[in-house]
PDB file of C-alpha atoms in Angstrom:
ATOM      1  CA  UNK A   1      -4.026  -2.273 -16.383  1.00 98.00           C
ATOM      2  CA  UNK A   2      -7.794  -3.050 -15.408  1.00 98.00           C
ATOM      3  CA  UNK A   3      -8.890  -3.754 -12.044  1.00 98.00           C
ATOM      4  CA  UNK A   4     -12.650  -5.428 -11.602  1.00 98.00           C
ATOM      5  CA  UNK A   5     -13.664  -4.701  -7.772  1.00 98.00           C
ATOM      6  CA  UNK A   6     -16.133  -6.703  -6.756  1.00 98.00           C
ATOM      7  CA  UNK A   7     -18.111  -5.243  -3.549  1.00 97.00           C
ATOM      8  CA  UNK A   8     -21.621  -4.571  -1.880  1.00 96.00           C
ATOM      9  CA  UNK A   9     -20.935  -0.780  -1.329  1.00 96.00           C
ATOM     10  CA  UNK A  10     -18.756   0.436  -4.872  1.00 97.00           C
ATOM     11  CA  UNK A  11     -19.425   3.830  -3.674  1.00 97.00           C
ATOM     12  CA  UNK A  12     -16.610   3.262  -1.742  1.00 97.00           C
ATOM     13  CA  UNK A  13     -13.954   2.649  -4.150  1.00 97.00           C
ATOM     14  CA  UNK A  14     -15.377   4.691  -6.587  1.00 98.00           C
ATOM     15  CA  UNK A  15     -14.363   7.823  -4.630  1.00 96.00           C
ATOM     16  CA  UNK A  16     -10.590   6.518  -4.951  1.00 97.00           C
ATOM     17  CA  UNK A  17     -10.854   5.928  -8.549  1.00 98.00           C
ATOM     18  CA  UNK A  18     -12.075   9.312  -9.509  1.00 97.00           C
ATOM     19  CA  UNK A  19      -9.678  11.010  -7.574  1.00 97.00           C
ATOM     20  CA  UNK A  20      -5.906  12.399  -7.694  1.00 96.00           C
ATOM     21  CA  UNK A  21      -3.356  10.713  -9.452  1.00 96.00           C
ATOM     22  CA  UNK A  22      -5.418   7.566 -10.118  1.00 98.00           C
ATOM     23  CA  UNK A  23      -8.201   9.707 -11.942  1.00 98.00           C
ATOM     24  CA  UNK A  24      -5.553  11.429 -14.183  1.00 97.00           C
ATOM     25  CA  UNK A  25      -4.200   7.713 -15.080  1.00 98.00           C
ATOM     26  CA  UNK A  26      -8.148   6.566 -16.127  1.00 98.00           C
ATOM     27  CA  UNK A  27      -8.289   9.657 -17.750  1.00 98.00           C
ATOM     28  CA  UNK A  28      -5.250   9.156 -20.130  1.00 97.00           C
ATOM     29  CA  UNK A  29      -5.709   5.366 -20.875  1.00 98.00           C
ATOM     30  CA  UNK A  30      -3.220   3.996 -18.459  1.00 98.00           C
ATOM     31  CA  UNK A  31      -5.502   2.519 -15.900  1.00 98.00           C
ATOM     32  CA  UNK A  32      -9.112   1.043 -16.162  1.00 98.00           C
ATOM     33  CA  UNK A  33     -11.596   0.051 -13.469  1.00 98.00           C
ATOM     34  CA  UNK A  34     -15.275  -1.999 -13.231  1.00 98.00           C
ATOM     35  CA  UNK A  35     -16.911  -1.982 -10.146  1.00 98.00           C
ATOM     36  CA  UNK A  36     -19.130  -4.798  -9.918  1.00 98.00           C
ATOM     37  CA  UNK A  37     -22.075  -4.205  -7.412  1.00 98.00           C
ATOM     38  CA  UNK A  38     -22.606  -8.254  -6.023  1.00 97.00           C
ATOM     39  CA  UNK A  39     -25.922  -6.940  -5.138  1.00 96.00           C
ATOM     40  CA  UNK A  40     -26.789  -7.378  -8.933  1.00 97.00           C
ATOM     41  CA  UNK A  41     -26.426 -11.002  -8.985  1.00 97.00           C
ATOM     42  CA  UNK A  42     -28.723 -11.976  -6.123  1.00 96.00           C
ATOM     43  CA  UNK A  43     -31.541 -13.167  -7.296  1.00 90.00           C
ATOM     44  CA  UNK A  44     -34.080 -12.829  -4.547  1.00 91.00           C
ATOM     45  CA  UNK A  45     -36.270  -9.664  -4.292  1.00 91.00           C
ATOM     46  CA  UNK A  46     -34.465  -8.363  -1.169  1.00 93.00           C
ATOM     47  CA  UNK A  47     -30.790  -8.634  -3.168  1.00 95.00           C
ATOM     48  CA  UNK A  48     -29.772 -11.245   0.115  1.00 95.00           C
ATOM     49  CA  UNK A  49     -26.023 -11.706  -0.006  1.00 95.00           C
ATOM     50  CA  UNK A  50     -25.088 -13.182   3.385  1.00 94.00           C
ATOM     51  CA  UNK A  51     -26.471 -16.023   5.763  1.00 94.00           C
ATOM     52  CA  UNK A  52     -25.794 -17.644   9.115  1.00 94.00           C
ATOM     53  CA  UNK A  53     -22.647 -19.790   8.863  1.00 93.00           C
ATOM     54  CA  UNK A  54     -22.774 -23.557   8.877  1.00 92.00           C
ATOM     55  CA  UNK A  55     -21.794 -24.906  12.479  1.00 93.00           C
ATOM     56  CA  UNK A  56     -22.730 -21.711  14.243  1.00 87.00           C
ATOM     57  CA  UNK A  57     -20.946 -18.475  15.493  1.00 84.00           C
ATOM     58  CA  UNK A  58     -21.597 -14.749  15.352  1.00 84.00           C
ATOM     59  CA  UNK A  59     -21.785 -12.952  12.199  1.00 87.00           C
ATOM     60  CA  UNK A  60     -22.859 -13.178   8.954  1.00 91.00           C
ATOM     61  CA  UNK A  61     -21.160 -14.989   5.872  1.00 93.00           C
ATOM     62  CA  UNK A  62     -21.304 -13.653   2.045  1.00 93.00           C
ATOM     63  CA  UNK A  63     -23.190 -16.117   0.004  1.00 95.00           C
ATOM     64  CA  UNK A  64     -21.480 -18.277  -2.916  1.00 97.00           C
ATOM     65  CA  UNK A  65     -23.855 -17.996  -5.322  1.00 96.00           C
ATOM     66  CA  UNK A  66     -24.072 -14.332  -5.703  1.00 97.00           C
ATOM     67  CA  UNK A  67     -20.481 -13.987  -5.692  1.00 97.00           C
ATOM     68  CA  UNK A  68     -19.766 -16.851  -7.822  1.00 98.00           C
ATOM     69  CA  UNK A  69     -21.899 -15.419 -10.548  1.00 98.00           C
ATOM     70  CA  UNK A  70     -20.284 -11.587 -10.269  1.00 98.00           C
ATOM     71  CA  UNK A  71     -16.548 -13.422 -10.508  1.00 98.00           C
ATOM     72  CA  UNK A  72     -18.211 -14.990 -13.673  1.00 98.00           C
ATOM     73  CA  UNK A  73     -19.449 -11.599 -15.506  1.00 98.00           C
ATOM     74  CA  UNK A  74     -15.767 -10.400 -15.194  1.00 98.00           C
ATOM     75  CA  UNK A  75     -14.307 -13.332 -16.620  1.00 98.00           C
ATOM     76  CA  UNK A  76     -12.260 -14.033 -13.401  1.00 98.00           C
ATOM     77  CA  UNK A  77     -11.612 -17.406 -14.456  1.00 96.00           C
ATOM     78  CA  UNK A  78      -9.133 -15.975 -16.925  1.00 96.00           C
ATOM     79  CA  UNK A  79      -7.748 -13.221 -14.359  1.00 98.00           C
ATOM     80  CA  UNK A  80      -5.636 -13.101 -11.590  1.00 98.00           C
ATOM     81  CA  UNK A  81      -8.130 -12.970  -8.345  1.00 98.00           C
ATOM     82  CA  UNK A  82      -7.384 -11.454  -5.008  1.00 98.00           C
ATOM     83  CA  UNK A  83      -9.374 -11.430  -1.953  1.00 98.00           C
ATOM     84  CA  UNK A  84      -8.477  -9.292   0.619  1.00 96.00           C
ATOM     85  CA  UNK A  85      -8.638 -10.929   4.437  1.00 94.00           C
ATOM     86  CA  UNK A  86      -6.845 -10.790   7.702  1.00 92.00           C
ATOM     87  CA  UNK A  87      -5.821 -14.225   7.116  1.00 93.00           C
ATOM     88  CA  UNK A  88      -3.971 -13.590   4.069  1.00 95.00           C
ATOM     89  CA  UNK A  89      -0.354 -13.420   3.496  1.00 97.00           C
ATOM     90  CA  UNK A  90       1.216 -10.014   4.220  1.00 97.00           C
ATOM     91  CA  UNK A  91       1.169  -7.485   1.357  1.00 97.00           C
ATOM     92  CA  UNK A  92       4.716  -5.719   0.688  1.00 94.00           C
ATOM     93  CA  UNK A  93       6.081  -3.540  -2.074  1.00 92.00           C
ATOM     94  CA  UNK A  94       7.783  -6.551  -3.239  1.00 92.00           C
ATOM     95  CA  UNK A  95       4.026  -8.224  -4.027  1.00 97.00           C
ATOM     96  CA  UNK A  96       2.956  -5.012  -5.180  1.00 97.00           C
ATOM     97  CA  UNK A  97       5.403  -4.756  -7.880  1.00 95.00           C
ATOM     98  CA  UNK A  98       4.675  -8.301  -9.000  1.00 98.00           C
ATOM     99  CA  UNK A  99       0.792  -7.309  -9.084  1.00 98.00           C
ATOM    100  CA  UNK A 100       1.780  -4.230 -11.354  1.00 98.00           C
ATOM    101  CA  UNK A 101       2.780  -6.709 -14.250  1.00 97.00           C
ATOM    102  CA  UNK A 102      -0.316  -8.302 -14.684  1.00 98.00           C
ATOM    103  CA  UNK A 103      -2.643  -6.962 -17.150  1.00 98.00           C
ATOM    104  CA  UNK A 104      -6.054  -7.417 -15.015  1.00 98.00           C
ATOM    105  CA  UNK A 105      -6.674  -8.190 -11.358  1.00 98.00           C
ATOM    106  CA  UNK A 106     -10.102  -8.863  -9.779  1.00 98.00           C
ATOM    107  CA  UNK A 107     -10.418  -7.815  -6.080  1.00 98.00           C
ATOM    108  CA  UNK A 108     -13.114  -9.654  -3.792  1.00 98.00           C
ATOM    109  CA  UNK A 109     -14.194  -7.282  -0.966  1.00 97.00           C
ATOM    110  CA  UNK A 110     -15.442  -9.314   1.792  1.00 92.00           C
ATOM    111  CA  UNK A 111     -17.833  -8.380   4.629  1.00 88.00           C
ATOM    112  CA  UNK A 112     -19.286  -9.583   7.540  1.00 83.00           C
ATOM    113  CA  UNK A 113     -17.533 -12.483   8.838  1.00 85.00           C
ATOM    114  CA  UNK A 114     -15.957 -13.409   5.274  1.00 92.00           C
ATOM    115  CA  UNK A 115     -16.904 -15.368   2.483  1.00 94.00           C
ATOM    116  CA  UNK A 116     -17.629 -18.902   1.931  1.00 95.00           C
ATOM    117  CA  UNK A 117     -14.615 -21.319   1.576  1.00 96.00           C
ATOM    118  CA  UNK A 118     -15.528 -22.764  -1.384  1.00 96.00           C
ATOM    119  CA  UNK A 119     -15.411 -19.528  -3.568  1.00 97.00           C
ATOM    120  CA  UNK A 120     -11.893 -19.133  -2.396  1.00 97.00           C
ATOM    121  CA  UNK A 121     -11.283 -22.605  -3.179  1.00 97.00           C
ATOM    122  CA  UNK A 122     -12.732 -22.196  -6.774  1.00 97.00           C
ATOM    123  CA  UNK A 123     -11.672 -18.840  -7.746  1.00 98.00           C
ATOM    124  CA  UNK A 124      -9.028 -17.201  -5.760  1.00 98.00           C
ATOM    125  CA  UNK A 125      -5.405 -17.082  -6.478  1.00 98.00           C
ATOM    126  CA  UNK A 126      -3.998 -15.038  -3.819  1.00 98.00           C
ATOM    127  CA  UNK A 127      -5.376 -14.477  -0.064  1.00 97.00           C
ATOM    128  CA  UNK A 128      -3.606 -10.996   0.687  1.00 98.00           C
ATOM    129  CA  UNK A 129      -3.758  -9.178   4.388  1.00 97.00           C
ATOM    130  CA  UNK A 130      -2.921  -5.725   4.681  1.00 97.00           C
ATOM    131  CA  UNK A 131      -1.574  -5.954   8.329  1.00 96.00           C
ATOM    132  CA  UNK A 132      -2.291  -7.838  11.658  1.00 95.00           C
ATOM    133  CA  UNK A 133      -5.593  -6.340  12.586  1.00 93.00           C
ATOM    134  CA  UNK A 134      -9.406  -6.459  11.406  1.00 91.00           C
ATOM    135  CA  UNK A 135     -11.495  -4.174   9.047  1.00 92.00           C
ATOM    136  CA  UNK A 136     -15.191  -3.669   8.738  1.00 88.00           C
ATOM    137  CA  UNK A 137     -14.361  -2.952   5.034  1.00 87.00           C
ATOM    138  CA  UNK A 138     -12.940  -5.246   2.470  1.00 95.00           C
ATOM    139  CA  UNK A 139     -13.001  -2.187   0.252  1.00 97.00           C
ATOM    140  CA  UNK A 140     -10.610  -0.184   2.247  1.00 96.00           C
ATOM    141  CA  UNK A 141      -8.089  -3.351   2.110  1.00 97.00           C
ATOM    142  CA  UNK A 142      -8.575  -3.878  -1.516  1.00 98.00           C
ATOM    143  CA  UNK A 143      -7.927  -0.061  -2.323  1.00 98.00           C
ATOM    144  CA  UNK A 144      -4.781   0.238  -0.506  1.00 98.00           C
ATOM    145  CA  UNK A 145      -3.454  -2.726  -2.512  1.00 98.00           C
ATOM    146  CA  UNK A 146      -4.822  -1.283  -5.593  1.00 98.00           C
ATOM    147  CA  UNK A 147      -2.980   1.991  -4.718  1.00 98.00           C
ATOM    148  CA  UNK A 148       0.455   0.362  -4.274  1.00 97.00           C
ATOM    149  CA  UNK A 149       0.207  -1.699  -7.166  1.00 98.00           C
ATOM    150  CA  UNK A 150      -1.244   1.249  -9.962  1.00 98.00           C
ATOM    151  CA  UNK A 151       1.417   3.627  -9.246  1.00 96.00           C
ATOM    152  CA  UNK A 152       3.845   1.275 -10.273  1.00 96.00           C
ATOM    153  CA  UNK A 153       2.379   0.773 -13.712  1.00 97.00           C
ATOM    154  CA  UNK A 154       4.460   2.597 -16.535  1.00 95.00           C
ATOM    155  CA  UNK A 155       3.396   5.585 -17.181  1.00 95.00           C
ATOM    156  CA  UNK A 156       1.502   6.854 -14.065  1.00 96.00           C
ATOM    157  CA  UNK A 157       4.872   8.051 -12.220  1.00 93.00           C
ATOM    158  CA  UNK A 158       8.042   9.045 -12.979  1.00 87.00           C
ATOM    159  CA  UNK A 159      10.912   6.219 -12.617  1.00 81.00           C
ATOM    160  CA  UNK A 160      12.810   8.831 -10.662  1.00 77.00           C
ATOM    161  CA  UNK A 161      10.309   9.467  -8.153  1.00 80.00           C
ATOM    162  CA  UNK A 162       9.674   5.722  -7.601  1.00 79.00           C
ATOM    163  CA  UNK A 163      13.355   5.050  -7.116  1.00 73.00           C
ATOM    164  CA  UNK A 164      13.793   7.541  -3.999  1.00 67.00           C
ATOM    165  CA  UNK A 165      10.586   6.280  -2.563  1.00 65.00           C
ATOM    166  CA  UNK A 166      10.698   3.882   0.903  1.00 59.00           C
ATOM    167  CA  UNK A 167      11.245   0.372   0.253  1.00 68.00           C
ATOM    168  CA  UNK A 168      12.794   0.788  -3.361  1.00 63.00           C
ATOM    169  CA  UNK A 169      16.286   0.220  -2.059  1.00 73.00           C
ATOM    170  CA  UNK A 170      15.225  -1.760   0.912  1.00 83.00           C
ATOM    171  CA  UNK A 171      15.431   1.194   3.121  1.00 90.00           C
ATOM    172  CA  UNK A 172      12.696   3.789   4.046  1.00 90.00           C
ATOM    173  CA  UNK A 173      12.730   7.001   2.488  1.00 89.00           C
ATOM    174  CA  UNK A 174      15.324  10.143   3.375  1.00 90.00           C
ATOM    175  CA  UNK A 175      13.627  13.344   5.126  1.00 93.00           C
ATOM    176  CA  UNK A 176      12.132  15.596   2.760  1.00 92.00           C
ATOM    177  CA  UNK A 177      12.129  19.421   2.922  1.00 94.00           C
ATOM    178  CA  UNK A 178      10.441  22.567   1.267  1.00 93.00           C
ATOM    179  CA  UNK A 179      10.033  26.308   1.096  1.00 92.00           C
ATOM    180  CA  UNK A 180      10.417  28.519   3.638  1.00 95.00           C
ATOM    181  CA  UNK A 181      14.321  27.886   4.636  1.00 95.00           C
ATOM    182  CA  UNK A 182      13.111  28.600   8.118  1.00 93.00           C
ATOM    183  CA  UNK A 183       9.641  27.608   9.676  1.00 95.00           C
ATOM    184  CA  UNK A 184       9.237  28.218  13.662  1.00 94.00           C
ATOM    185  CA  UNK A 185      12.905  28.476  14.267  1.00 94.00           C
ATOM    186  CA  UNK A 186      13.449  25.010  12.353  1.00 94.00           C
ATOM    187  CA  UNK A 187      16.007  25.445   9.290  1.00 95.00           C
ATOM    188  CA  UNK A 188      16.239  23.404   6.657  1.00 95.00           C
ATOM    189  CA  UNK A 189      19.874  21.307   6.514  1.00 96.00           C
ATOM    190  CA  UNK A 190      22.663  23.754   4.882  1.00 96.00           C
ATOM    191  CA  UNK A 191      23.891  20.669   2.637  1.00 96.00           C
ATOM    192  CA  UNK A 192      20.275  20.722   0.848  1.00 96.00           C
ATOM    193  CA  UNK A 193      21.013  24.205   0.178  1.00 96.00           C
ATOM    194  CA  UNK A 194      24.560  23.889  -1.034  1.00 96.00           C
ATOM    195  CA  UNK A 195      24.063  22.522  -4.223  1.00 95.00           C
ATOM    196  CA  UNK A 196      26.682  20.181  -3.911  1.00 97.00           C
ATOM    197  CA  UNK A 197      25.193  16.944  -5.478  1.00 97.00           C
ATOM    198  CA  UNK A 198      27.686  14.039  -3.910  1.00 97.00           C
ATOM    199  CA  UNK A 199      27.046  15.767  -0.390  1.00 97.00           C
ATOM    200  CA  UNK A 200      23.799  15.750  -1.177  1.00 96.00           C
ATOM    201  CA  UNK A 201      23.587  12.159  -1.698  1.00 94.00           C
ATOM    202  CA  UNK A 202      25.843  11.043   1.048  1.00 96.00           C
ATOM    203  CA  UNK A 203      23.738  13.151   3.543  1.00 96.00           C
ATOM    204  CA  UNK A 204      20.171  11.288   2.411  1.00 94.00           C
ATOM    205  CA  UNK A 205      21.846   7.944   2.341  1.00 94.00           C
ATOM    206  CA  UNK A 206      22.873   8.806   5.819  1.00 96.00           C
ATOM    207  CA  UNK A 207      19.458   9.774   6.810  1.00 96.00           C
ATOM    208  CA  UNK A 208      17.958   6.967   4.959  1.00 94.00           C
ATOM    209  CA  UNK A 209      19.837   4.570   6.918  1.00 95.00           C
ATOM    210  CA  UNK A 210      19.417   6.294  10.226  1.00 95.00           C
ATOM    211  CA  UNK A 211      15.839   6.004   9.852  1.00 95.00           C
ATOM    212  CA  UNK A 212      15.710   2.893   9.090  1.00 93.00           C
ATOM    213  CA  UNK A 213      17.666   1.566  11.987  1.00 95.00           C
ATOM    214  CA  UNK A 214      15.510   3.387  14.195  1.00 94.00           C
ATOM    215  CA  UNK A 215      12.120   2.455  12.852  1.00 95.00           C
ATOM    216  CA  UNK A 216      12.909  -0.764  10.480  1.00 93.00           C
ATOM    217  CA  UNK A 217      15.733  -2.593  11.625  1.00 95.00           C
ATOM    218  CA  UNK A 218      14.461  -5.572  10.345  1.00 93.00           C
ATOM    219  CA  UNK A 219      14.678  -3.866   6.792  1.00 92.00           C
ATOM    220  CA  UNK A 220      18.421  -3.362   7.595  1.00 95.00           C
ATOM    221  CA  UNK A 221      18.912  -7.171   8.028  1.00 93.00           C
ATOM    222  CA  UNK A 222      17.131  -7.913   5.069  1.00 91.00           C
ATOM    223  CA  UNK A 223      19.122  -5.447   2.675  1.00 91.00           C
ATOM    224  CA  UNK A 224      22.156  -6.946   4.137  1.00 93.00           C
ATOM    225  CA  UNK A 225      21.427 -10.357   3.340  1.00 92.00           C
ATOM    226  CA  UNK A 226      20.143  -9.790  -0.202  1.00 89.00           C
ATOM    227  CA  UNK A 227      23.471  -7.618  -0.825  1.00 90.00           C
ATOM    228  CA  UNK A 228      21.944  -4.025  -1.127  1.00 88.00           C
ATOM    229  CA  UNK A 229      24.216  -2.416   1.374  1.00 92.00           C
ATOM    230  CA  UNK A 230      27.108  -1.028   0.192  1.00 93.00           C
ATOM    231  CA  UNK A 231      30.354  -0.666   1.806  1.00 95.00           C
ATOM    232  CA  UNK A 232      29.811   2.791   2.288  1.00 96.00           C
ATOM    233  CA  UNK A 233      26.473   1.801   3.947  1.00 95.00           C
ATOM    234  CA  UNK A 234      27.774  -0.091   6.284  1.00 95.00           C
ATOM    235  CA  UNK A 235      30.567   2.091   7.360  1.00 96.00           C
ATOM    236  CA  UNK A 236      27.962   4.721   7.834  1.00 96.00           C
ATOM    237  CA  UNK A 237      26.037   2.383   9.761  1.00 96.00           C
ATOM    238  CA  UNK A 238      29.029   1.933  12.000  1.00 95.00           C
ATOM    239  CA  UNK A 239      29.091   5.836  12.695  1.00 96.00           C
ATOM    240  CA  UNK A 240      25.108   6.074  13.253  1.00 95.00           C
ATOM    241  CA  UNK A 241      25.310   3.101  16.028  1.00 93.00           C
ATOM    242  CA  UNK A 242      27.842   5.108  17.916  1.00 87.00           C
ATOM    243  CA  UNK A 243      25.996   8.112  18.134  1.00 75.00           C
ATOM    244  CA  UNK A 244      22.428   6.771  18.862  1.00 60.00           C
ATOM    245  CA  UNK A 245      20.861   8.853  22.154  1.00 57.00           C
ATOM    246  CA  UNK A 246      20.028   6.846  25.115  1.00 52.00           C
ATOM    247  CA  UNK A 247      16.248   5.613  25.228  1.00 51.00           C
ATOM    248  CA  UNK A 248      13.816   7.978  26.226  1.00 51.00           C
ATOM    249  CA  UNK A 249      15.104  10.831  24.152  1.00 51.00           C
ATOM    250  CA  UNK A 250      12.744  13.153  22.923  1.00 53.00           C
ATOM    251  CA  UNK A 251      12.898  16.069  20.669  1.00 56.00           C
ATOM    252  CA  UNK A 252      10.294  18.838  21.791  1.00 56.00           C
ATOM    253  CA  UNK A 253       8.428  21.526  19.011  1.00 57.00           C
ATOM    254  CA  UNK A 254       9.776  24.590  19.800  1.00 56.00           C
ATOM    255  CA  UNK A 255       6.590  25.950  21.179  1.00 57.00           C
ATOM    256  CA  UNK A 256       7.113  23.417  24.351  1.00 53.00           C
ATOM    257  CA  UNK A 257      10.800  24.264  24.890  1.00 52.00           C
ATOM    258  CA  UNK A 258      11.314  23.970  28.580  1.00 50.00           C
ATOM    259  CA  UNK A 259       7.533  22.533  29.378  1.00 49.00           C
ATOM    260  CA  UNK A 260       7.018  18.920  30.283  1.00 45.00           C
TER     261      UNK A 260
END
């Protein structure tokens, strides 16, 4: 899979592509990338890529000519083009899975007040938002989407790891523990040390449900509507509901025991 990132600041996404799991995927030839500096397509001596918006208003808008030429340089008319913007459709794991099936993706990283609408009308297939907030850097938002997508490409991460992650089955991931068995007075749950795989499975499901109910109850409703919740899970939800502590209950770190 190949990512084309059109940006005014290629040094921002470059660090991501050259680090960690992504760097390994690139070295193995599973992932390829192309960082396109939009300024290279500005023809004036100052490499101007922005100007005041028609109709007035605060801020500057990215010019259509340099951006259009940058899109042409990567053959974007034959590829799926994504513009990351707060006014786009909310990004989700489902969308990440869909995008991971593409052979190539083109990302437009906006700056300032955004980009000329004519570029969106002519080139963009998807306007995507990573959340209801505004960033100064479209590069950061594009990197978030790329990170969620590339790890779903076959060969990057093991199938087993992906299946146990949050959202993979409509629920958040269960808690994880490693050595030592006791840390600052807090012990690893005994069931995880038992070697009893069925009990561990049940414990993990119960913890998934409890965490999802506490942090993202909307996911429980969605999983139920899509038929992902089993009879076993529904029974566990009934049990968990009867054990929920009163609102405002806090768990204190052992160091702060007795302190308020």
